Short mmCIF file of C-alpha atoms in Angstrom, two decimals:
data_model
loop_
_atom_site.label_atom_id
_atom_site.label_comp_id
_atom_site.label_asym_id
_atom_site.label_seq_id
_atom_site.Cartn_x
_atom_site.Cartn_y
_atom_site.Cartn_z
CA THR A 1 0.00 0.00 0.00
CA HIS A 2 2.99 2.36 0.33
CA ASN A 3 3.32 2.52 -3.49
CA LEU A 4 -0.15 3.94 -4.14
CA PRO A 5 -0.30 7.10 -6.29
CA SER A 6 -0.40 10.27 -4.22
CA ASN A 7 -3.58 11.64 -5.79
CA LEU A 8 -5.72 8.68 -4.78
CA LYS A 9 -6.64 10.31 -1.50
CA HIS A 10 -8.28 13.11 -3.50
CA LEU A 11 -10.63 10.93 -5.49
CA PRO A 12 -14.02 12.55 -6.10
CA SER A 13 -16.27 10.04 -4.40
CA VAL A 14 -14.26 7.47 -2.49
CA ASN A 15 -11.14 7.11 -0.39
CA GLN A 16 -9.77 3.68 -1.43
CA PRO A 17 -9.02 3.12 -5.10
CA PHE A 18 -8.81 -0.53 -6.06
CA HIS A 19 -11.48 -3.01 -7.03
CA VAL A 20 -11.46 -6.73 -7.71
CA GLU A 21 -14.17 -9.28 -8.04
CA PRO A 22 -15.24 -11.03 -4.81
CA LYS A 23 -13.76 -14.35 -5.97
CA ASN A 24 -10.32 -12.78 -5.99
CA ILE A 25 -10.43 -11.43 -2.45
CA VAL A 26 -7.89 -12.87 -0.07
CA GLU A 27 -9.31 -14.35 3.10
CA ASP A 28 -7.53 -16.50 5.64
CA SER A 29 -7.32 -19.19 3.03
CA ALA A 30 -4.66 -19.63 0.37
CA GLN A 31 -3.80 -16.46 -1.54
CA GLU A 32 -5.01 -15.91 -5.06
CA ARG A 33 -3.60 -13.57 -7.67
CA VAL A 34 -5.46 -10.35 -8.50
CA SER A 35 -7.62 -10.48 -11.59
CA ALA A 36 -6.93 -8.75 -14.88
CA GLU A 37 -9.73 -6.26 -14.09
CA ALA A 38 -7.91 -5.09 -10.97
CA SER A 39 -4.65 -4.72 -12.88
CA ALA A 40 -6.41 -2.70 -15.56
CA LEU A 41 -7.93 -0.44 -12.95
CA ASN A 42 -4.49 0.03 -11.42
CA SER A 43 -3.09 1.10 -14.80
CA ARG A 44 -5.92 3.55 -15.44
CA VAL A 45 -5.53 5.26 -12.06
CA HIS A 46 -1.75 5.50 -12.52
CA TYR A 47 -2.40 7.07 -15.92
CA TYR A 48 -4.56 9.78 -14.36
CA SER A 49 -1.98 10.34 -11.62
CA ARG A 50 0.60 11.27 -14.24
CA LEU A 51 -1.65 13.79 -15.98
CA THR A 52 -1.43 16.47 -13.31
CA ALA A 53 -0.68 17.28 -9.70
CA SER A 54 -2.94 15.87 -7.03
CA SER A 55 -4.29 19.35 -6.19
CA ASP A 56 -5.87 19.76 -9.63
CA ARG A 57 -9.40 18.42 -9.36
CA LEU A 58 -10.20 18.80 -13.07
CA LEU A 59 -7.92 15.91 -14.13
CA ALA A 60 -8.57 13.65 -11.17
CA PRO A 61 -9.89 10.19 -12.00
CA PRO A 62 -13.56 10.58 -12.96
CA ASP A 63 -16.32 8.80 -11.10
CA HIS A 64 -16.89 6.16 -13.76
CA VAL A 65 -13.29 4.96 -13.41
CA ILE A 66 -13.67 4.32 -9.68
CA PRO A 67 -16.06 1.59 -8.47
CA PRO A 68 -18.68 2.28 -5.80
CA PRO A 69 -17.54 2.32 -2.15
CA GLU A 70 -18.96 -1.09 -1.33
CA GLU A 71 -16.66 -2.63 -3.97
CA ILE A 72 -13.46 -0.93 -2.87
CA TYR A 73 -10.44 -2.98 -1.89
CA ILE A 74 -6.80 -2.30 -1.08
CA TYR A 75 -4.30 -3.65 -3.61
CA SER A 76 -0.98 -4.60 -2.08
CA PRO A 77 2.38 -4.74 -3.86
CA LEU A 78 2.35 -8.48 -3.27
CA GLY A 79 -0.39 -8.85 -5.83
CA THR A 80 -3.15 -9.61 -3.34
CA ALA A 81 -6.25 -7.60 -2.47
CA PHE A 82 -7.78 -7.00 0.93
CA LYS A 83 -11.26 -5.67 1.45
CA VAL A 84 -11.50 -2.44 3.45
CA HIS A 85 -13.99 -2.98 6.25
CA GLY A 86 -15.35 0.54 6.25
CA LYS A 87 -12.92 2.37 8.49
CA ASP A 88 -14.49 5.65 7.43
CA GLY A 89 -17.97 4.30 7.75
CA ALA A 90 -17.26 3.06 11.25
CA SER A 91 -16.72 6.63 12.42
CA LYS A 92 -20.05 7.77 11.02
CA ASN A 93 -23.05 8.10 13.26
CA PRO A 94 -26.63 7.00 12.60
CA SER A 95 -29.29 9.68 12.46
CA ILE A 96 -30.48 9.18 16.04
CA VAL A 97 -26.95 9.76 17.38
CA THR A 98 -26.53 12.85 15.20
CA ILE A 99 -29.85 14.29 16.39
CA PHE A 100 -29.01 13.86 20.06
CA ALA A 101 -25.46 15.15 19.49
CA ILE A 102 -26.95 18.40 18.18
CA TRP A 103 -29.44 18.48 21.05
CA ASN A 104 -26.68 17.90 23.60
CA THR A 105 -24.44 20.55 22.01
CA MET A 106 -27.19 23.17 21.88
CA MET A 107 -28.49 22.54 25.38
CA GLY A 108 -26.61 24.83 27.73
CA THR A 109 -26.98 27.49 30.35
CA SER A 110 -29.73 29.21 28.35
CA ILE A 111 -32.25 26.64 29.55
CA LEU A 112 -32.03 28.17 33.04
CA SER A 113 -33.18 31.55 31.67
CA ILE A 114 -36.06 30.40 29.45
CA PRO A 115 -38.75 30.78 32.19
CA TRP A 116 -37.49 34.30 32.94
CA GLY A 117 -37.56 35.12 29.22
CA ILE A 118 -41.16 33.92 28.94
CA LYS A 119 -42.05 36.10 31.91
CA GLN A 120 -40.41 39.12 30.24
CA ALA A 121 -42.32 38.58 27.00
CA GLY A 122 -45.61 37.44 28.52
CA PHE A 123 -46.82 33.86 28.66
CA THR A 124 -48.70 33.73 25.34
CA LEU A 125 -46.29 35.92 23.38
CA GLY A 126 -43.34 34.05 24.90
CA ILE A 127 -44.57 30.71 23.54
CA ILE A 128 -45.20 32.24 20.10
CA ILE A 129 -41.74 33.83 20.01
CA LEU A 130 -40.03 30.63 21.10
CA ILE A 131 -41.64 28.71 18.25
CA LEU A 132 -40.93 31.41 15.65
CA MET A 133 -37.32 31.88 16.77
CA GLY A 134 -36.80 28.14 16.58
CA LEU A 135 -38.05 28.08 12.98
CA LEU A 136 -36.03 31.16 11.98
CA THR A 137 -32.76 29.94 13.49
CA LEU A 138 -33.36 26.50 11.96
CA TYR A 139 -33.65 28.03 8.49
CA CYS A 140 -30.51 30.12 9.01
CA CYS A 141 -28.69 26.99 10.24
CA TYR A 142 -29.86 25.17 7.11
CA ARG A 143 -28.37 27.97 5.00
CA VAL A 144 -25.04 27.57 6.85
CA LEU A 145 -25.10 23.81 6.25
CA LYS A 146 -25.72 24.28 2.54
CA SER A 147 -23.27 27.16 2.04
CA PRO A 148 -20.17 25.07 1.10
CA LYS A 149 -22.13 23.26 -1.60
CA SER A 150 -22.92 26.54 -3.36
CA ILE A 151 -19.25 27.00 -4.32
CA PRO A 152 -18.47 25.53 -7.77
CA TYR A 153 -15.26 23.91 -9.05
CA ILE A 154 -13.67 23.67 -5.57
CA ASP A 155 -13.50 20.76 -3.18
CA THR A 156 -15.23 22.12 -0.05
CA SER A 157 -15.57 18.77 1.74
CA ASP A 158 -13.19 19.88 4.52
CA TRP A 159 -14.41 23.46 4.76
CA GLU A 160 -16.00 25.09 7.78
CA PHE A 161 -18.20 28.18 7.77
CA PRO A 162 -15.27 30.63 8.27
CA ASP A 163 -13.72 29.18 5.10
CA VAL A 164 -16.94 29.91 3.22
CA CYS A 165 -16.95 33.47 4.60
CA LYS A 166 -13.34 33.89 3.48
CA TYR A 167 -14.18 32.66 -0.02
CA TYR A 168 -16.98 35.21 -0.47
CA PHE A 169 -15.65 38.18 1.51
CA GLY A 170 -11.90 37.64 1.79
CA ALA A 171 -10.04 38.35 5.01
CA PHE A 172 -12.91 40.53 6.24
CA GLY A 173 -15.32 37.60 6.11
CA GLN A 174 -12.89 35.28 7.84
CA TRP A 175 -12.05 37.70 10.66
CA SER A 176 -15.63 38.84 11.17
CA SER A 177 -16.86 35.26 11.54
CA LEU A 178 -13.96 34.59 13.92
CA LEU A 179 -14.72 37.72 15.96
CA PHE A 180 -18.39 36.92 16.46
CA SER A 181 -17.61 33.28 17.16
CA LEU A 182 -15.27 34.47 19.93
CA VAL A 183 -18.05 36.72 21.26
CA SER A 184 -20.32 33.69 21.65
CA LEU A 185 -17.58 31.62 23.33
CA ILE A 186 -16.38 34.33 25.71
CA GLY A 187 -19.99 35.27 26.49
CA ALA A 188 -20.65 31.65 27.40
CA MET A 189 -17.53 31.62 29.61
CA VAL A 190 -18.70 34.75 31.43
CA VAL A 191 -22.11 33.18 32.02
CA TYR A 192 -20.39 30.03 33.28
CA TRP A 193 -18.33 32.05 35.76
CA VAL A 194 -21.44 33.77 37.11
CA LEU A 195 -23.28 30.47 37.40
CA MET A 196 -20.37 28.62 38.97
CA SER A 197 -20.11 31.40 41.57
CA ASN A 198 -23.83 31.00 42.21
CA PHE A 199 -23.74 27.21 42.44
CA LEU A 200 -20.59 27.12 44.58
CA PHE A 201 -22.12 29.68 46.94
CA ASN A 202 -25.39 27.77 47.37
CA THR A 203 -23.64 24.40 47.62
CA GLY A 204 -21.31 25.66 50.35
CA LYS A 205 -24.21 27.33 52.13
CA PHE A 206 -26.24 24.10 52.07
CA ILE A 207 -23.32 22.13 53.54
CA TYR A 208 -22.58 24.76 56.22
CA ASN A 209 -26.22 25.03 57.30
CA PHE A 210 -26.60 21.25 57.37
CA VAL A 211 -23.46 20.72 59.46
CA HIS A 212 -24.28 23.54 61.90
CA ASN A 213 -28.04 22.86 61.93
CA VAL A 214 -28.85 26.38 60.77
CA ASN A 215 -32.42 27.09 59.63
CA LEU A 216 -32.74 30.17 57.43
CA SER A 217 -36.31 29.60 56.31
CA ASP A 218 -37.49 32.49 58.45
CA SER A 219 -35.11 34.96 56.80
CA GLU A 220 -36.29 34.46 53.22
CA PHE A 221 -39.34 35.85 51.51
CA GLY A 222 -41.20 32.86 50.12
CA THR A 223 -43.87 30.24 50.54
CA ASN A 224 -44.24 27.82 53.41
CA GLY A 225 -44.26 24.04 53.13
CA THR A 226 -41.86 21.35 52.06
CA ASP A 227 -41.52 22.66 48.49
CA ARG A 228 -40.64 26.24 49.25
CA VAL A 229 -40.31 28.85 46.54
CA VAL A 230 -38.54 32.09 47.40
CA CYS A 231 -38.36 35.57 45.97
CA PRO A 232 -34.72 36.64 46.46
CA TYR A 233 -35.39 40.31 45.69
CA PRO A 234 -39.01 40.99 46.66
CA ASP A 235 -40.48 44.24 45.37
CA VAL A 236 -43.71 43.87 47.31
CA ASN A 237 -44.97 44.53 50.81
CA PRO A 238 -43.76 41.46 52.74
CA HIS A 239 -46.62 41.66 55.23
CA ARG A 240 -49.33 41.58 52.57
CA TYR A 241 -49.44 37.79 52.30
CA ASN A 242 -49.04 36.78 55.92
CA ASN A 243 -51.11 33.65 55.43
CA TYR A 244 -48.58 32.33 52.95
CA THR A 245 -45.19 33.93 53.44
CA VAL A 246 -42.81 35.14 56.05
CA TYR A 247 -40.10 37.72 55.75
CA LEU A 248 -37.69 38.70 58.49
CA GLY A 249 -35.00 41.19 57.66
CA ASP A 250 -32.54 40.41 60.44
CA ASN A 251 -29.65 38.09 59.57
CA ASN A 252 -28.63 35.30 61.87
CA THR A 253 -25.65 36.63 63.80
CA ASP A 254 -24.29 33.10 64.19
CA THR A 255 -23.56 33.00 60.45
CA ALA A 256 -22.19 36.54 60.11
CA VAL A 257 -18.56 35.44 59.84
CA PHE A 258 -19.39 32.71 57.36
CA ASP A 259 -21.50 35.09 55.29
CA HIS A 260 -18.64 37.60 55.21
CA TRP A 261 -16.15 35.13 53.76
CA TRP A 262 -18.66 33.14 51.71
CA SER A 263 -20.36 35.81 49.61
CA LYS A 264 -21.92 35.16 46.22
CA THR A 265 -20.48 38.34 44.70
CA ASN A 266 -17.71 39.56 47.02
CA THR A 267 -15.58 36.45 47.53
CA ILE A 268 -16.74 33.37 45.59
CA PRO A 269 -15.85 34.76 42.10
CA PHE A 270 -12.27 35.24 43.32
CA TYR A 271 -12.07 31.78 44.92
CA LEU A 272 -12.82 30.23 41.52
CA ILE A 273 -9.63 31.75 40.08
CA ILE A 274 -7.55 29.36 42.20
CA LEU A 275 -9.33 26.37 40.66
CA LEU A 276 -9.97 27.37 37.06
CA LEU A 277 -7.08 29.58 35.93
CA PRO A 278 -4.53 26.72 36.12
CA LEU A 279 -6.88 24.42 34.19
CA LEU A 280 -7.09 26.92 31.32
CA ASN A 281 -3.33 26.68 30.71
CA PHE A 282 -3.31 22.98 29.81
CA ARG A 283 -1.94 22.38 26.32
CA SER A 284 -4.66 19.85 25.54
CA ALA A 285 -8.30 19.73 26.53
CA SER A 286 -8.69 15.99 25.89
CA PHE A 287 -8.95 15.20 29.61
CA PHE A 288 -11.92 17.52 30.07
CA ALA A 289 -13.58 16.27 26.87
CA ARG A 290 -14.14 12.94 28.63
CA PHE A 291 -16.71 14.58 30.90
CA THR A 292 -18.94 16.04 28.18
CA PHE A 293 -21.50 13.32 28.91
CA LEU A 294 -22.29 15.21 32.12
CA GLY A 295 -24.09 17.81 30.01
CA THR A 296 -26.69 15.27 28.97
CA GLY A 297 -27.09 14.07 32.55
CA SER A 298 -27.52 17.63 33.82
CA VAL A 299 -30.27 18.44 31.32
CA ILE A 300 -32.11 15.18 32.01
CA TYR A 301 -31.92 15.82 35.76
CA LEU A 302 -33.23 19.38 35.27
CA ILE A 303 -36.18 18.02 33.29
CA VAL A 304 -36.94 15.52 36.07
CA LEU A 305 -36.58 18.26 38.69
CA VAL A 306 -38.92 20.59 36.81
CA THR A 307 -41.49 17.80 36.41
CA ILE A 308 -41.44 16.96 40.13
CA LYS A 309 -41.66 20.61 41.21
CA ALA A 310 -44.55 21.32 38.81
CA PHE A 311 -46.43 18.24 40.04
CA ARG A 312 -46.05 19.28 43.68
CA LEU A 313 -46.67 23.01 43.26
CA GLY A 314 -49.57 22.78 40.83
CA PHE A 315 -50.49 25.30 38.12
CA HIS A 316 -51.03 28.99 38.85
CA LEU A 317 -52.27 30.99 35.85
CA GLU A 318 -54.44 33.98 35.14
CA PHE A 319 -54.77 35.57 31.72
CA HIS A 320 -54.53 39.35 31.51
CA TRP A 321 -53.84 40.21 27.92
CA PHE A 322 -52.25 43.65 28.06
CA HIS A 323 -52.35 44.86 31.67
CA SER A 324 -50.43 43.50 34.62
CA THR A 325 -51.91 42.84 38.04
CA GLU A 326 -50.37 42.61 41.47
CA LEU A 327 -49.44 38.97 40.96
CA PHE A 328 -49.54 38.29 37.23
CA VAL A 329 -47.85 39.72 34.15
CA PRO A 330 -49.76 40.44 30.92
CA GLU A 331 -49.77 37.93 28.06
CA PHE A 332 -48.10 40.43 25.70
CA ARG A 333 -45.27 42.65 26.95
CA VAL A 334 -43.00 45.18 25.24
CA LEU A 335 -40.00 43.53 26.92
CA PHE A 336 -40.16 40.61 24.45
CA PRO A 337 -36.76 41.45 22.80
CA GLN A 338 -35.13 40.15 25.98
CA LEU A 339 -36.52 36.72 25.15
CA THR A 340 -35.43 36.91 21.50
CA GLY A 341 -31.90 37.72 22.63
CA VAL A 342 -31.82 34.73 24.97
CA LEU A 343 -33.27 32.44 22.30
CA THR A 344 -30.70 33.53 19.72
CA LEU A 345 -28.01 32.01 21.91
CA ALA A 346 -30.25 29.14 23.05
CA PHE A 347 -30.72 27.99 19.43
CA PHE A 348 -27.16 28.83 18.38
CA ILE A 349 -25.15 26.01 16.85
CA HIS A 350 -24.38 27.62 13.50
CA ASN A 351 -20.61 27.83 13.98
CA CYS A 352 -20.19 24.05 14.31
CA ILE A 353 -23.16 22.51 12.46
CA ILE A 354 -21.09 21.65 9.38
CA THR A 355 -18.66 19.63 11.51
CA LEU A 356 -21.44 17.80 13.35
CA MET A 357 -23.21 16.90 10.14
CA LYS A 358 -20.07 15.57 8.46
CA ASN A 359 -20.23 12.62 10.85
CA ASN A 360 -23.78 11.73 9.85
CA ARG A 361 -23.82 8.33 8.17
CA ASN A 362 -26.62 9.17 5.73
CA GLN A 363 -25.78 12.58 4.30
CA GLU A 364 -29.04 12.70 2.37
CA ASN A 365 -30.85 12.89 5.74
CA ASN A 366 -28.96 15.94 6.98
CA VAL A 367 -31.83 18.38 6.58
CA ARG A 368 -34.33 16.01 8.18
CA ASP A 369 -32.02 15.24 11.11
CA LEU A 370 -31.23 18.92 11.65
CA SER A 371 -34.94 19.73 11.70
CA LEU A 372 -35.68 16.94 14.17
CA ALA A 373 -32.84 18.11 16.42
CA TYR A 374 -34.23 21.65 16.45
CA LEU A 375 -37.68 20.26 17.17
CA LEU A 376 -36.28 18.31 20.13
CA VAL A 377 -34.45 21.39 21.44
CA GLY A 378 -37.55 23.57 21.03
CA VAL A 379 -39.75 21.06 22.84
CA THR A 380 -37.23 20.86 25.71
CA TYR A 381 -37.16 24.64 26.07
CA LEU A 382 -40.94 24.84 25.93
CA TYR A 383 -41.35 22.09 28.49
CA VAL A 384 -38.99 23.64 31.04
CA GLY A 385 -40.03 27.25 30.41
CA VAL A 386 -43.78 26.68 30.47
CA LEU A 387 -43.78 24.34 33.47
CA ILE A 388 -41.65 26.62 35.64
CA PHE A 389 -43.73 29.66 34.69
CA VAL A 390 -47.14 28.09 35.32
CA ALA A 391 -46.02 26.28 38.49
CA PHE A 392 -44.59 29.40 40.09
CA PRO A 393 -46.93 29.91 43.06
CA SER A 394 -48.96 33.05 42.38
CA PRO A 395 -50.49 33.72 44.84
CA PRO A 396 -48.74 34.28 47.10
CA LEU A 397 -45.67 35.33 45.10
CA PRO A 398 -45.89 37.61 42.06
CA LYS A 399 -44.69 36.21 38.73
CA GLU A 400 -42.23 39.10 38.59
CA CYS A 401 -40.19 37.21 41.19
CA LEU A 402 -39.05 34.68 38.54
CA GLU A 403 -35.26 34.96 38.41
CA PRO A 404 -32.99 34.83 35.31
CA ASN A 405 -31.69 31.57 36.81
CA PHE A 406 -34.86 29.75 37.90
CA LEU A 407 -32.88 27.68 40.43
CA ASP A 408 -32.48 30.90 42.45
CA ASN A 409 -36.22 30.71 43.17
CA PHE A 410 -35.59 27.66 45.33
CA PRO A 411 -33.88 27.94 48.73
CA SER A 412 -30.35 26.67 49.27
CA SER A 413 -31.81 24.11 51.72
CA ASP A 414 -33.76 22.31 48.97
CA VAL A 415 -32.10 18.89 48.57
CA TRP A 416 -33.35 18.32 45.00
CA VAL A 417 -32.01 21.68 43.89
CA PHE A 418 -28.78 21.13 45.86
CA VAL A 419 -28.13 18.01 43.76
CA ALA A 420 -28.85 19.97 40.56
CA ARG A 421 -26.48 22.78 41.55
CA THR A 422 -23.72 20.35 42.52
CA PHE A 423 -24.15 18.43 39.27
CA LEU A 424 -24.09 21.62 37.19
CA LEU A 425 -21.11 23.01 39.12
CA PHE A 426 -19.00 19.94 38.36
CA GLN A 427 -20.14 19.85 34.74
CA MET A 428 -19.33 23.53 34.18
CA THR A 429 -15.95 23.12 35.85
CA THR A 430 -15.06 20.57 33.16
CA VAL A 431 -16.66 22.45 30.24
CA TYR A 432 -15.12 25.84 31.10
CA PRO A 433 -11.55 24.75 30.16
CA LEU A 434 -12.94 23.32 26.90
CA LEU A 435 -14.46 26.70 26.00
CA GLY A 436 -11.17 28.40 26.89
CA TYR A 437 -9.35 25.91 24.68
CA LEU A 438 -11.64 26.73 21.75
CA VAL A 439 -11.03 30.46 22.24
CA ARG A 440 -7.28 29.87 22.34
CA VAL A 441 -7.27 27.64 19.26
CA GLN A 442 -9.31 30.07 17.18
CA LEU A 443 -7.54 33.25 18.26
CA MET A 444 -3.94 32.03 18.55
CA GLY A 445 -4.27 29.94 15.42
CA GLN A 446 -5.28 32.97 13.38
CA ILE A 447 -2.73 35.38 14.86
CA PHE A 448 0.33 33.18 15.43
CA GLY A 449 -0.40 30.16 13.25
CA GLU A 450 -0.21 27.75 16.20
CA HIS A 451 -2.49 26.92 19.10
CA TYR A 452 0.09 27.28 21.89
CA PRO A 453 2.70 29.89 20.85
CA SER A 454 4.10 30.17 24.40
CA PHE A 455 3.00 29.91 28.00
CA ILE A 456 3.08 33.70 28.38
CA HIS A 457 0.75 34.26 25.42
CA VAL A 458 -1.73 31.66 26.66
CA PHE A 459 -1.54 32.84 30.27
CA LEU A 460 -2.23 36.48 29.38
CA LEU A 461 -5.19 35.48 27.22
CA ASN A 462 -6.61 33.36 30.02
CA VAL A 463 -6.14 36.17 32.56
CA LEU A 464 -8.18 38.50 30.34
CA ILE A 465 -10.97 35.91 29.96
CA VAL A 466 -11.05 35.13 33.69
CA SER A 467 -11.04 38.84 34.54
CA ALA A 468 -14.15 39.36 32.41
CA GLY A 469 -15.93 36.56 34.26
CA VAL A 470 -14.88 37.82 37.70
CA PHE A 471 -15.91 41.40 36.86
CA MET A 472 -19.40 40.37 35.71
CA ALA A 473 -19.92 37.96 38.63
CA ARG A 474 -18.88 40.71 41.02
CA PHE A 475 -20.81 43.67 39.64
CA TYR A 476 -23.51 42.36 37.26
CA PRO A 477 -24.40 38.71 37.99
CA ASN A 478 -27.52 38.72 35.77
CA ILE A 479 -27.13 35.74 33.45
CA GLY A 480 -30.32 36.60 31.58
CA SER A 481 -28.93 39.94 30.43
CA ILE A 482 -25.46 38.52 29.70
CA ILE A 483 -26.99 35.76 27.57
CA ARG A 484 -29.28 38.09 25.64
CA TYR A 485 -26.56 40.63 24.85
CA SER A 486 -23.98 38.05 23.76
CA GLY A 487 -26.63 36.05 21.89
CA ALA A 488 -27.94 39.05 19.97
CA THR A 489 -24.39 40.22 19.17
CA CYS A 490 -22.96 36.96 17.83
CA GLY A 491 -26.33 36.03 16.32
CA LEU A 492 -26.39 39.20 14.25
CA ALA A 493 -23.44 37.98 12.19
CA LEU A 494 -23.42 34.18 12.43
CA VAL A 495 -27.17 33.52 12.50
CA PHE A 496 -28.83 36.32 10.52
CA VAL A 497 -26.43 38.35 8.34
CA LEU A 498 -23.67 36.08 7.00
CA PRO A 499 -25.82 33.04 6.04
CA SER A 500 -28.38 35.27 4.28
CA VAL A 501 -25.82 37.42 2.46
CA ILE A 502 -23.79 34.39 1.35
CA HIS A 503 -26.93 32.74 -0.02
CA MET A 504 -27.93 35.86 -1.95
CA VAL A 505 -24.40 36.33 -3.35
CA ALA A 506 -24.29 32.67 -4.44
CA LEU A 507 -27.66 33.02 -6.19
CA LYS A 508 -26.59 36.26 -7.87
CA ARG A 509 -23.38 34.70 -9.21
CA SER A 510 -25.32 31.78 -10.63
CA GLY A 511 -27.99 34.09 -12.06
CA ASP A 512 -30.75 32.59 -9.92
CA LEU A 513 -31.43 35.47 -7.50
CA ARG A 514 -35.06 36.61 -7.64
CA TRP A 515 -36.72 39.46 -5.79
CA PRO A 516 -38.84 37.28 -3.42
CA SER A 517 -35.68 35.56 -2.18
CA ALA A 518 -33.82 38.87 -1.92
CA CYS A 519 -36.67 40.45 0.06
CA PHE A 520 -37.04 37.46 2.38
CA HIS A 521 -33.34 37.25 3.24
CA SER A 522 -33.08 41.02 3.60
CA LEU A 523 -35.93 40.80 6.10
CA ILE A 524 -33.97 38.19 8.07
CA ILE A 525 -31.02 40.59 8.22
CA LEU A 526 -33.27 43.41 9.43
CA LEU A 527 -34.69 41.13 12.13
CA GLY A 528 -31.15 40.38 13.33
CA VAL A 529 -30.33 44.09 13.51
CA ALA A 530 -33.60 44.84 15.34
CA ASN A 531 -32.88 41.99 17.76
CA LEU A 532 -29.54 43.52 18.72
CA VAL A 533 -30.76 47.12 18.87
CA GLY A 534 -33.77 46.10 20.95
CA GLN A 535 -31.53 44.77 23.74
CA PHE A 536 -30.33 48.30 24.54
CA PHE A 537 -33.84 49.72 24.99
CA MET A 538 -35.24 47.06 27.35
#
């Protein structure tokens, strides 16, 4: 096999070049010589290899010279042939695996903010927006998936979306796609830092209170009973609902020292530096990649948790279409852009969809599998968002008490929620270095041409990233706002503008651009701009 022509790895439809009839295949039995057909095929391929360099696709062996993949065999210099047992095919995934891989990749921290987003938009309008945003981002993702195939005369089988952007817009397209991809990654890392500070705080508080037998139920504004729901920042008269809630402003002096050194915003974000900054400087992220399965477990546990809480709390709904009441929000609110910003990041997978779909065994099912994955993601978001919203106990608590992280509406003493926070804390601790590795690979690779130019370069980059997370966790720990701003910013380019513009340019070059398509894709671009602008007025 070492004497094979160099251009055989560039064949148009297959990877292995030689074919013989089944009767000539060598098994464990006595060897047989290769047939005349195989020798003729060998001569033809060698003839094409001499015509031009392997990089010239125009004179590569045409499809009719090469047999179909199921009839491909390796021809050895010894004159024997060995069937290739689908090494490439073995790495391909069936549709069900591809669908859940997309679901697992897309599911992230945004799921914690979906109930808050529905509250900001209004229950009815929130459901409508979630469905429409799912359809819109699905179409834009479809355009990204199809974009390499719109380029003629070039082998784009190994291209990613930044390569397509570079082809159409030069260095500007490549750097703009890189910039907005970094915005999404660094935004996710900031959200992770805020959440890890939150989860570490509540986990430590649960353990401290359990060990010292401290009961803080009388110092939180919330409902009574075994399944307590709290309002961390009540904006209501605490004595109004005395039959249901209690609210005492005085802190327990026994925990004053602990509270001073174990603060969600003043100390915990700095404690995380000791753990996470060294992990970011690893040359390889392969160790942390082994724990990616925890993401699936975390989401499944959250779904179970939401189901149990909704069953125990019951449903609490009143419909007021345009006017809010003391306890309920209207069905349609002008704050709906906050939900669209969150959903842009919640449905964001556009920067890696081409890679995920390359591993799909049946490429003809890519569009169907992508659509089913988006359907699964949308149903998951709807399930969690709707159940948390309707189960939130109003009365006694107003719906406005729903937090950007819905786990904050449960006390630190809740065992079910303690398990969720601990699970998520460990999962995010392993995913955070992976995100940092992706930032380093993309940025350092473009600037220096290598992923690890030196320890100093990598360390300074990681210090900047960690500083952003610490700053936000210290002064603005609102994950809902962080998600919506970063989602609307990166989504403007990678979800709305670039896929639509590339599609219109490709149609124009081929002479197939018509005004309905131009108007539709221009509208998508305008929606992306409005989505970003709207975040600054809400």
